[in-house]
Every structure is written in C-alpha cells, then in structure tokens.
Amino acid sequence: MVIGLEVHVELSTRTKMFCSCPADFGGEPNTHVCPVCLALPGALPVPNRRAVEFAIRAARALHCEIAAETKFDRKNYHYPDLPKGYQISQYDQPLARNGWLEIETEEGRRRIRIRRLHMEEDAGKSLHGEGDGEATLLDFNRAGVPLVEIVSEPDLRSPEEARAYLEMLRATVFYTGVSDVKMEEGSLRCDANVSIRPRGSSELGVLVEVKNMNSFRAVQRALAYEAERQARALARGERLERETRHWDEARGVTLPGRSKEEVNDYRYFPEPDLVPLRIDPAWVAEIEASLPELPEARLGRYQEAGLAYKEAWTLVAQRELGDFLDATVAAGAPLRQAANWLLGEVSARLNESGRPLAELRLTPAGLAGLVALVEAGTVTPTLAKQVFARMLETGEEPAVIVEREGLVQIRDEAALEAVAERVIEANPKVVADILSGKEKAVAALVGQVMRETRGKANAAKVNEVLRRRLAELRQAEPRG
Ligand SMILES: [Zn+2]
C-alpha cells in the first residue's frame, strides 16, 4: 500500500490572508466579510505578513527549505462557496519544499519526506438544509482565512503509518503555535492519495484520492477500507479508476465522488494582483531561532531517559503534560519518576475531572517535592498517593501535609515487629497454612500489617520482619 497525505492547516492569524477581516472560527454567518474576500469588483488583495511568517514557522519546523522568492497563482474552479471563482494558491513556486518528519513504525524510526508546503486561502462554507426548506445557504466567514497545504511524498505504507505521520505533523504544528490544529473545527483537514501494488513492485498503482476524514481514527479506518476495496477489485480482475472518493463515517465505507481532475483542469496562472514575495533569509533565521523544542526532539529526549515509546509519546502529544514534566525535572525530580506520576495519578485525575492540568492544584515544585519524599523513603508509595490526594485538595506542599498528618513511613523494626506479632497471633489459620508450605499466604499477612499501619509501613521491611518471625516459628515447631 502506498499513501501520500495532503494536509490543510488553518493558520490562527488575527486577520485573513488578503484582507483585514477577522479570521476567527464561527460567528454569525457573513459577518466577517468585506469587498476583498467577497470578491467584489475592484477589490485588491494585500498579503498578510503575519500569515507568511506563520507559514515559514511551520515549514521550518517540518525541516523544509524556504524559497528565496515565492509567488501566488490562481487556481480556477467553480465552487459555490468560492466567491471569486478561483482560489489564490501557489503552484510552481511554493513557499517551501523538501522537508521531512520522523515517525515510529513497526521497523523503528522512519523519515517521511515532505514534498512541499504552500500558502493559500480557505473557501467559505455551504450550509445544506438549514434555513427555509431545502435551500443551501452560504457563509463566507471562512473565505480568505489563511491556510498552508503540506504535501507528503508517497512514503507511507500502512494506515497505521499514515496515522502516526498525521499525529506527528499535528503535534509539530501545534508546538509552533501557528494553529490550534483542531480537526473537529476544521483547522486541520486531511486528504489521502492511496494506491496499492504487488509486494516488491516499484510501479505505482492507480491513484485514488480519499477525502472527508475528520479524525485520526477516520483516517486509519478509511485507508484500511480503501486498501481492502482496491485489492478485492484487482483480484476480481477489475480495472481501478482514477477517482476521488469520500469517507462515510457512519457506514464505514468510501463512496465515489467526482472523477479526479487533472492539474490542467485548474488552469493555474500567476495571480496578476500580487507581486512575487522575496523572503529575506535573515527573517527566516529569526523565525527559526524562536521555535521551541519540537516533538521529535522531545520524544527522543524522553526515550533516552528510559521511557518507552508509548509513554514518551503520550507526554509529547499532550504538550501541557510534557511542559509540566520538564518543569518538575527542573525542580529537581528524576524524569522517570516524575513521568510515572504524570502518566499515572495525574492523568487519572484529568480523565476523571475532564478539566485541564492548569486547573489542578498541583505545581511542578510540589510534584518534585513528593517524588523526593518517596525517593528518600520518608513516605511509602501507598502513602504518597494519599499525600497526592491531599495536595490536590489543599494546594499545600507535600512535606507540610506529611508533617501535619503524621504520614511518615514506619521503618523502625521494633515497631514493625510488634505489629507483625499481633497479626500472627490474630491469624492462626493463615500461619498454619504457611508453615505447612503455602508460602504465598505470606502476602495476606503483609496486607494485614499494611492495614494496621494505615499504609505507613515499609513493605520490604514488613516482608523481612514477617519471614524472620515465621522462620522462628518453623524452628520451634515440634518435629515428628
Ligand atoms: Zn475580508
């Protein structure tokens, strides 16, 4: 299976690509419009410098080369929600080319090449069946919102790889801050070019474009369906058609749309109202210097610190968790231990409450303090969870809570021996089982001691004390 993805990302600039209308999502229909984005006669486009800056920012994060000169072209096609009758896009001189992203595949890390990244403007939206009866209404608020289109080479080999690429792309663009990349609001949209070919063959099969996939899961399902459909058709001796198909989420199938236009059908020609843009390399360098650590680098750093790929990726993909982890490490916690808390208790709390991390009463310094108390053996892992729960309730430092509530771990052997003795006397049946060879029953006694000490006992020490006492009992037992 051979897959290439075309991803459209809406840039979160304040204003549109070629006019000063607000580029916000939503709003009452047709309230964010002006003569330029409605294409009224005589209106002239003016490029948004900020949008170009954002596009360069995304392009450099994707390791693309930035063109010294780039120009805009008209892509002609008639669509009801495209008021000009053409879209301003970029054809033969895109802003950026030759980038790549690394993804994790079954065979390890692989580099997926990016052919080009170009700027264009979004179309409006058709609202079917709203308002009076069967009419289709048009909302041009989105018309002219700046987009970048990111086109990969056909380097992806399975639906899983396509999903991994898309997730890495989304995270990378999100880290640059140029888009909120929300698939559900359409600020990240993905089309796929899919073909299949016999194993070992290098010739490309017939290309089918799949559109309308609105989630990562949809991308994976649609591509799996398409591979299967094409393989079956070929097995029946049918000829595949070059076409565009739409993913139907509810039915789980792709359905034929219009036949794929050839590039010629668009009749691209240079946009006469816009002069070519010269891109100053110093400007590019300045933009690049302001990029944060990107997901690829952060992922590698976490893996080097000993996290498994899945753990590391969870912390990278949810940027707030990764930022919190780094801050906790900066506050003195070992990365591995801090990551365990974030992936465990903290994530569980976030899932329960459905609220963002910023709303939990937890600070990186507080979490680092808790990790330090566990490392020093002051609190047991069980106690640490209690302390954690109290931290979220009161917002206090862990050491303060431990002090006030007397949650210090009991390591004192004499104290533990006393409890062990009480537990042994209270459970003659279990003790008899152990002495007759059921070693596993020791766990029941350990549990009992932990309960008696309200989780404050050091589990290893409890084990040690109990086994020593049981050995003594075994010796004392009359033989015969
Ligand atoms: Zn406008």
XYZ file of C-alpha atoms and ligand atoms in Angstrom:
481
model
C 0.000 0.000 0.000
C 1.331 3.433 -0.957
C -0.058 6.514 0.750
C 0.670 10.216 0.451
C -1.142 12.760 2.598
C -2.214 16.297 1.802
C -2.878 18.210 4.979
C -4.514 21.625 5.170
C -3.836 23.651 8.276
C -5.679 26.897 9.070
C -3.330 29.488 10.496
C -4.510 31.291 13.618
C -3.749 34.784 12.443
C -5.975 37.568 13.720
C -6.968 38.571 10.200
C -7.474 36.857 6.836
C -4.859 36.118 4.163
C -5.539 39.079 1.863
C -7.786 41.460 3.818
C -8.243 42.734 7.369
C -11.421 40.773 8.204
C -11.210 38.760 11.451
C -10.147 35.156 10.825
C -11.921 33.755 13.917
C -13.764 30.444 13.780
C -17.587 30.714 13.731
C -19.510 33.952 14.268
C -22.895 34.887 12.779
C -22.818 33.938 9.069
C -21.349 36.575 6.751
C -20.283 38.988 9.492
C -16.528 38.582 8.837
C -16.553 39.705 5.229
C -15.506 42.676 3.080
C -15.252 43.516 -0.655
C -11.895 41.687 -0.913
C -12.941 38.305 0.488
C -16.361 38.550 -1.194
C -14.551 39.267 -4.476
C -16.490 42.409 -5.286
C -15.286 44.195 -8.440
C -12.217 46.362 -7.974
C -11.198 44.940 -4.595
C -7.488 44.153 -4.369
C -5.779 41.576 -2.142
C -2.913 42.559 0.187
C -0.821 39.689 1.633
C -0.878 39.249 5.406
C 2.732 39.411 6.618
C 1.854 37.517 9.769
C 0.407 34.621 7.705
C 3.648 34.390 5.704
C 5.611 34.404 8.968
C 3.417 31.613 10.366
C 3.805 29.565 7.182
C 7.611 29.914 7.377
C 7.477 28.917 11.044
C 5.539 25.730 10.248
C 7.760 24.988 7.245
C 10.994 25.246 9.238
C 9.554 23.047 11.992
C 8.996 20.462 9.237
C 12.622 20.845 8.066
C 11.583 22.414 4.735
C 13.806 24.676 2.636
C 12.326 28.152 2.268
C 12.250 29.612 -1.252
C 14.131 32.873 -1.815
C 11.232 34.026 -3.956
C 7.696 32.744 -3.964
C 4.620 33.771 -5.910
C 0.869 33.328 -5.835
C -1.247 31.735 -8.550
C -4.904 31.500 -9.369
C -6.335 28.016 -9.192
C -9.501 28.180 -11.223
C -12.551 26.162 -10.447
C -16.132 26.998 -9.859
C -17.459 26.195 -6.428
C -20.479 27.819 -4.807
C -18.548 28.629 -1.618
C -15.590 30.105 -3.513
C -16.791 33.639 -4.253
C -14.017 34.631 -6.691
C -14.441 31.584 -8.910
C -10.766 30.888 -8.266
C -8.619 30.339 -5.215
C -5.363 32.175 -4.613
C -2.837 29.390 -4.068
C 0.735 28.600 -5.050
C 1.596 26.395 -7.993
C 5.173 26.169 -9.305
C 6.937 28.362 -6.744
C 5.689 27.236 -3.361
C 6.975 28.869 -0.194
C 8.789 25.722 0.964
C 9.967 22.301 -0.255
C 11.925 19.188 0.689
C 11.066 18.728 4.335
C 10.560 15.630 6.434
C 9.150 14.231 9.655
C 10.247 11.177 11.565
C 7.665 8.674 12.746
C 7.778 5.497 14.787
C 6.908 2.436 12.684
C 6.979 -1.294 13.358
C 10.535 -1.348 11.994
C 11.658 1.589 14.140
C 12.007 5.266 13.295
C 11.475 6.267 9.679
C 11.766 9.538 7.832
C 8.724 10.587 5.773
C 9.595 13.160 3.145
C 7.528 16.310 2.665
C 7.366 17.445 -0.955
C 6.101 20.974 -0.444
C 4.343 23.444 1.801
C 2.444 26.268 0.168
C 0.128 29.065 1.196
C -3.441 29.523 0.047
C -6.776 30.878 1.188
C -9.719 28.909 2.526
C -13.146 28.752 0.863
C -16.456 29.579 2.551
C -18.934 27.020 3.812
C -22.128 25.652 2.283
C -24.874 25.052 4.828
C -27.217 22.433 3.407
C -30.819 22.107 4.549
C -30.651 24.968 7.054
C -32.935 27.988 6.995
C -36.026 27.680 4.750
C -36.690 24.215 3.426
C -34.160 22.616 1.150
C -32.144 25.711 0.327
C -28.359 25.717 0.592
C -27.058 28.813 2.355
C -23.564 30.210 2.003
C -21.411 31.524 4.838
C -18.303 33.382 3.668
C -16.777 33.977 7.113
C -14.141 31.341 6.397
C -13.431 32.567 2.851
C -9.928 34.008 2.758
C -8.699 32.521 6.049
C -5.003 31.666 5.562
C -4.099 28.012 5.028
C -0.953 26.073 4.466
C -1.125 22.844 2.488
C 1.513 20.300 3.429
C 2.035 17.577 0.817
C 3.979 14.450 1.727
C 5.799 12.176 -0.712
C 4.080 8.769 -1.101
C 6.304 7.338 1.637
C 3.644 5.902 3.927
C 2.990 2.161 3.733
C 0.031 1.441 6.017
C -2.979 3.119 7.649
C -1.087 2.987 10.978
C 1.863 4.850 9.485
C -0.472 7.442 7.975
C -1.973 8.000 11.389
C 1.437 8.232 13.074
C 2.561 10.801 10.471
C -0.593 12.823 10.927
C -0.238 12.774 14.703
C 3.401 13.854 14.492
C 2.515 16.580 11.988
C -0.314 17.852 14.155
C 1.847 17.907 17.294
C 4.679 19.670 15.442
C 2.431 22.398 14.060
C 0.751 22.762 17.453
C 4.130 23.309 19.159
C 4.978 26.095 16.700
C 1.847 27.932 17.862
C 0.668 28.859 14.350
C -2.587 26.871 14.503
C -4.839 25.223 17.053
C -4.974 22.199 14.654
C -8.463 21.177 15.790
C -9.746 18.524 13.396
C -13.285 18.872 14.761
C -13.359 22.600 13.885
C -11.747 22.006 10.500
C -8.495 23.804 11.264
C -6.674 20.570 10.368
C -8.018 18.688 7.351
C -6.554 15.702 5.636
C -6.894 14.090 2.205
C -5.047 10.944 1.191
C -3.732 9.617 -2.110
C -3.876 5.847 -1.996
C -2.760 3.130 -4.362
C -1.798 -0.469 -3.970
C 0.778 -2.512 -5.831
C 2.091 -6.063 -5.647
C 4.745 -6.603 -2.982
C 8.226 -5.929 -4.383
C 6.939 -3.917 -7.350
C 8.028 -0.309 -7.605
C 5.427 0.771 -10.146
C 2.653 2.930 -8.707
C -0.887 1.639 -8.936
C -3.945 3.682 -9.865
C -4.233 6.680 -7.582
C -7.437 7.183 -5.612
C -7.944 10.308 -3.524
C -9.841 9.877 -0.276
C -11.449 12.939 1.284
C -13.646 13.886 4.219
C -11.804 12.096 7.012
C -12.490 14.103 10.153
C -10.471 12.356 12.854
C -7.296 10.314 13.256
C -9.444 7.244 13.665
C -11.344 8.036 10.466
C -8.062 8.342 8.537
C -6.940 4.938 9.742
C -10.299 3.269 9.056
C -10.794 4.897 5.650
C -7.339 3.868 4.426
C -7.762 0.303 5.668
C -11.122 0.122 3.889
C -9.661 1.552 0.685
C -6.728 -0.888 0.615
C -9.134 -3.777 1.007
C -11.546 -2.457 -1.629
C -8.784 -1.939 -4.202
C -7.201 -5.336 -3.511
C -10.550 -7.082 -3.970
C -11.316 -5.239 -7.192
C -7.906 -6.188 -8.636
C -8.355 -9.798 -7.514
C -11.648 -9.885 -9.458
C -9.746 -8.657 -12.497
C -11.439 -5.236 -12.487
C -9.649 -2.107 -13.594
C -9.386 0.602 -10.962
C -10.396 4.091 -11.890
C -8.526 7.229 -11.024
C -11.111 8.995 -8.866
C -11.933 10.942 -5.739
C -13.837 9.088 -3.017
C -15.465 10.329 0.159
C -15.263 8.581 3.504
C -18.682 7.876 5.021
C -18.003 7.642 8.744
C -21.408 6.248 9.702
C -21.343 3.414 7.146
C -17.593 2.833 7.324
C -17.118 2.917 3.534
C -15.643 5.199 0.871
C -18.042 6.318 -1.854
C -17.224 7.623 -5.330
C -17.243 11.412 -5.798
C -16.310 13.406 -8.876
C -13.543 11.935 -11.065
C -10.138 13.273 -10.262
C -9.366 16.469 -12.183
C -6.085 16.675 -13.972
C -3.861 19.586 -12.991
C -4.762 21.173 -16.335
C -8.386 21.402 -15.341
C -7.473 24.039 -12.792
C -5.882 26.318 -15.400
C -3.358 27.725 -12.963
C -1.890 31.093 -13.865
C 0.084 33.716 -11.911
C -2.092 35.981 -9.749
C -1.846 39.362 -11.513
C -2.860 41.382 -8.441
C 0.039 40.190 -6.268
C 3.756 40.677 -6.829
C 6.144 37.801 -6.042
C 7.388 37.780 -2.440
C 11.109 37.924 -1.727
C 11.860 36.108 1.502
C 14.733 37.603 3.486
C 16.970 34.788 4.828
C 17.649 36.880 7.962
C 13.905 36.902 8.640
C 13.760 33.108 8.223
C 16.699 32.719 10.630
C 14.959 34.945 13.163
C 11.726 32.929 12.922
C 13.629 29.660 13.206
C 15.505 30.838 16.299
C 12.191 31.466 18.039
C 10.942 27.874 17.574
C 10.521 25.873 20.803
C 11.839 22.358 21.279
C 9.793 20.321 18.801
C 8.012 16.973 19.345
C 10.675 14.879 17.548
C 13.417 16.219 19.819
C 11.328 15.998 22.974
C 10.309 12.424 22.126
C 13.953 11.440 21.623
C 14.965 13.070 24.903
C 12.269 11.212 26.865
C 13.165 7.891 25.226
C 16.815 8.418 26.104
C 15.781 8.999 29.706
C 14.330 5.481 29.680
C 10.667 5.964 28.803
C 9.028 3.501 26.421
C 7.873 4.979 23.084
C 4.191 4.946 24.068
C 4.808 6.646 27.413
C 7.076 9.233 25.828
C 4.615 9.942 23.023
C 1.703 10.424 25.453
C 3.722 13.127 27.225
C 4.755 14.752 23.931
C 1.335 14.685 22.260
C -0.299 16.280 25.305
C 2.003 19.264 25.407
C 0.795 20.504 28.809
C 1.914 17.191 30.345
C 5.330 17.425 28.671
C 5.784 21.041 29.779
C 4.813 20.065 33.315
C 7.231 17.143 33.245
C 10.112 19.382 32.161
C 9.271 21.903 34.887
C 9.139 19.111 37.502
C 12.547 17.869 36.353
C 13.851 21.434 36.524
C 12.587 21.496 40.128
C 14.845 18.532 40.897
C 12.841 15.341 40.233
C 14.308 12.437 38.218
C 12.496 12.326 34.840
C 11.444 8.682 35.071
C 9.719 9.101 38.473
C 8.063 12.394 37.551
C 6.806 10.824 34.301
C 5.295 7.922 36.250
C 3.216 10.339 38.312
C 2.055 12.277 35.267
C 1.117 9.137 33.322
C -0.479 7.530 36.388
C -2.219 9.524 39.120
C -2.212 12.882 37.337
C -3.652 11.528 34.065
C -6.275 9.562 36.011
C -7.357 12.783 37.773
C -7.514 14.686 34.499
C -9.628 11.973 32.885
C -11.968 11.873 35.863
C -12.470 15.602 36.057
C -12.334 16.337 32.324
C -10.510 19.553 33.227
C -7.107 20.792 32.061
C -3.920 20.311 34.065
C -3.702 24.032 34.791
C -6.850 23.729 36.913
C -5.437 21.021 39.194
C -3.944 22.430 42.393
C -0.583 20.946 41.543
C 2.703 22.695 40.881
C 5.895 21.221 39.376
C 7.697 22.087 42.636
C 5.000 20.272 44.641
C 5.270 17.146 42.496
C 9.074 17.262 42.677
C 8.767 17.502 46.472
C 6.529 14.448 46.579
C 8.904 12.440 44.373
C 11.750 13.436 46.704
C 9.815 12.199 49.769
C 9.293 8.799 48.096
C 12.930 8.608 46.956
C 14.155 9.401 50.456
C 11.911 6.688 51.890
C 10.027 9.194 54.031
C 6.703 8.022 52.587
C 5.728 4.689 51.060
C 4.216 4.590 47.548
C 0.817 3.967 49.171
C 1.186 6.961 51.464
C 2.439 9.066 48.593
C -0.915 8.572 46.852
C -2.708 9.812 49.972
C -0.394 12.807 50.166
C -1.006 13.484 46.463
C -4.776 13.471 47.002
C -4.414 15.923 49.901
C -2.142 18.156 47.815
C -4.887 18.499 45.197
C -7.451 19.305 47.904
C -5.430 21.860 49.828
C -2.726 23.035 47.410
C -0.172 22.609 50.223
C 3.413 21.437 49.936
C 3.736 17.643 50.414
C 6.169 17.972 53.341
C 3.632 20.136 55.208
C 0.919 17.501 54.726
C 3.193 14.627 55.784
C 4.214 16.519 58.922
C 0.703 17.519 59.986
C -0.979 14.190 59.289
C 1.830 12.016 60.592
C 2.132 10.144 57.278
C 5.807 9.321 57.734
C 6.775 5.803 56.750
C 7.412 3.329 59.590
C 10.816 1.702 59.081
C 11.563 1.110 62.740
C 11.958 -2.674 63.097
C 10.859 -2.893 66.714
C 7.613 -1.095 65.896
C 7.002 -3.328 62.892
C 7.838 -6.480 64.850
C 5.196 -5.557 67.424
C 2.556 -5.197 64.709
C 3.731 -8.399 62.984
C 3.441 -10.292 66.237
C -0.155 -9.080 66.762
C -1.082 -10.050 63.194
C 0.469 -13.534 63.544
C -1.450 -14.176 66.752
C -4.710 -12.973 65.250
C -4.398 -15.274 62.169
C -3.509 -18.805 63.368
C -5.133 -20.431 60.326
C -3.034 -18.446 57.821
C 0.116 -19.093 59.851
C -0.600 -22.834 59.895
C -1.011 -22.758 56.079
C 2.329 -21.017 55.658
C 4.117 -23.439 57.981
C 2.702 -26.358 56.017
C 4.255 -24.955 52.824
C 1.784 -22.417 51.356
C 4.413 -19.696 51.010
C 2.061 -17.457 49.038
C -0.132 -16.920 52.099
C 2.558 -14.591 53.492
C 1.080 -11.890 51.266
C -2.127 -11.987 53.320
C -0.160 -11.246 56.488
C 1.768 -8.429 54.791
C -1.539 -6.914 53.719
C -2.810 -7.162 57.267
C 0.230 -5.321 58.657
C -0.165 -2.602 55.995
C -3.806 -2.149 57.031
C -2.935 -1.952 60.727
C -0.364 0.743 59.998
C -2.701 2.555 57.568
C -0.226 2.021 54.737
C 2.639 3.637 56.599
C 4.810 0.544 56.912
C 7.703 -0.040 54.517
C 6.535 -3.090 52.545
C 10.009 -4.586 52.109
C 10.709 -4.276 55.817
C 7.344 -5.824 56.687
C 8.157 -8.798 54.481
C 11.533 -9.186 56.119
C 10.190 -8.998 59.674
C 7.335 -11.436 58.973
C 9.571 -14.013 57.270
C 12.047 -13.863 60.108
C 9.313 -14.435 62.695
C 7.783 -17.281 60.643
C 11.182 -18.958 60.329
C 11.497 -18.844 64.087
C 8.062 -20.448 64.432
C 9.024 -23.184 61.968
C 12.171 -23.963 64.003
C 10.183 -24.061 67.227
C 7.622 -26.462 65.786
C 7.914 -29.937 67.326
C 9.097 -32.418 64.683
C 7.665 -35.825 64.279
Zn -12.382 40.424 4.003
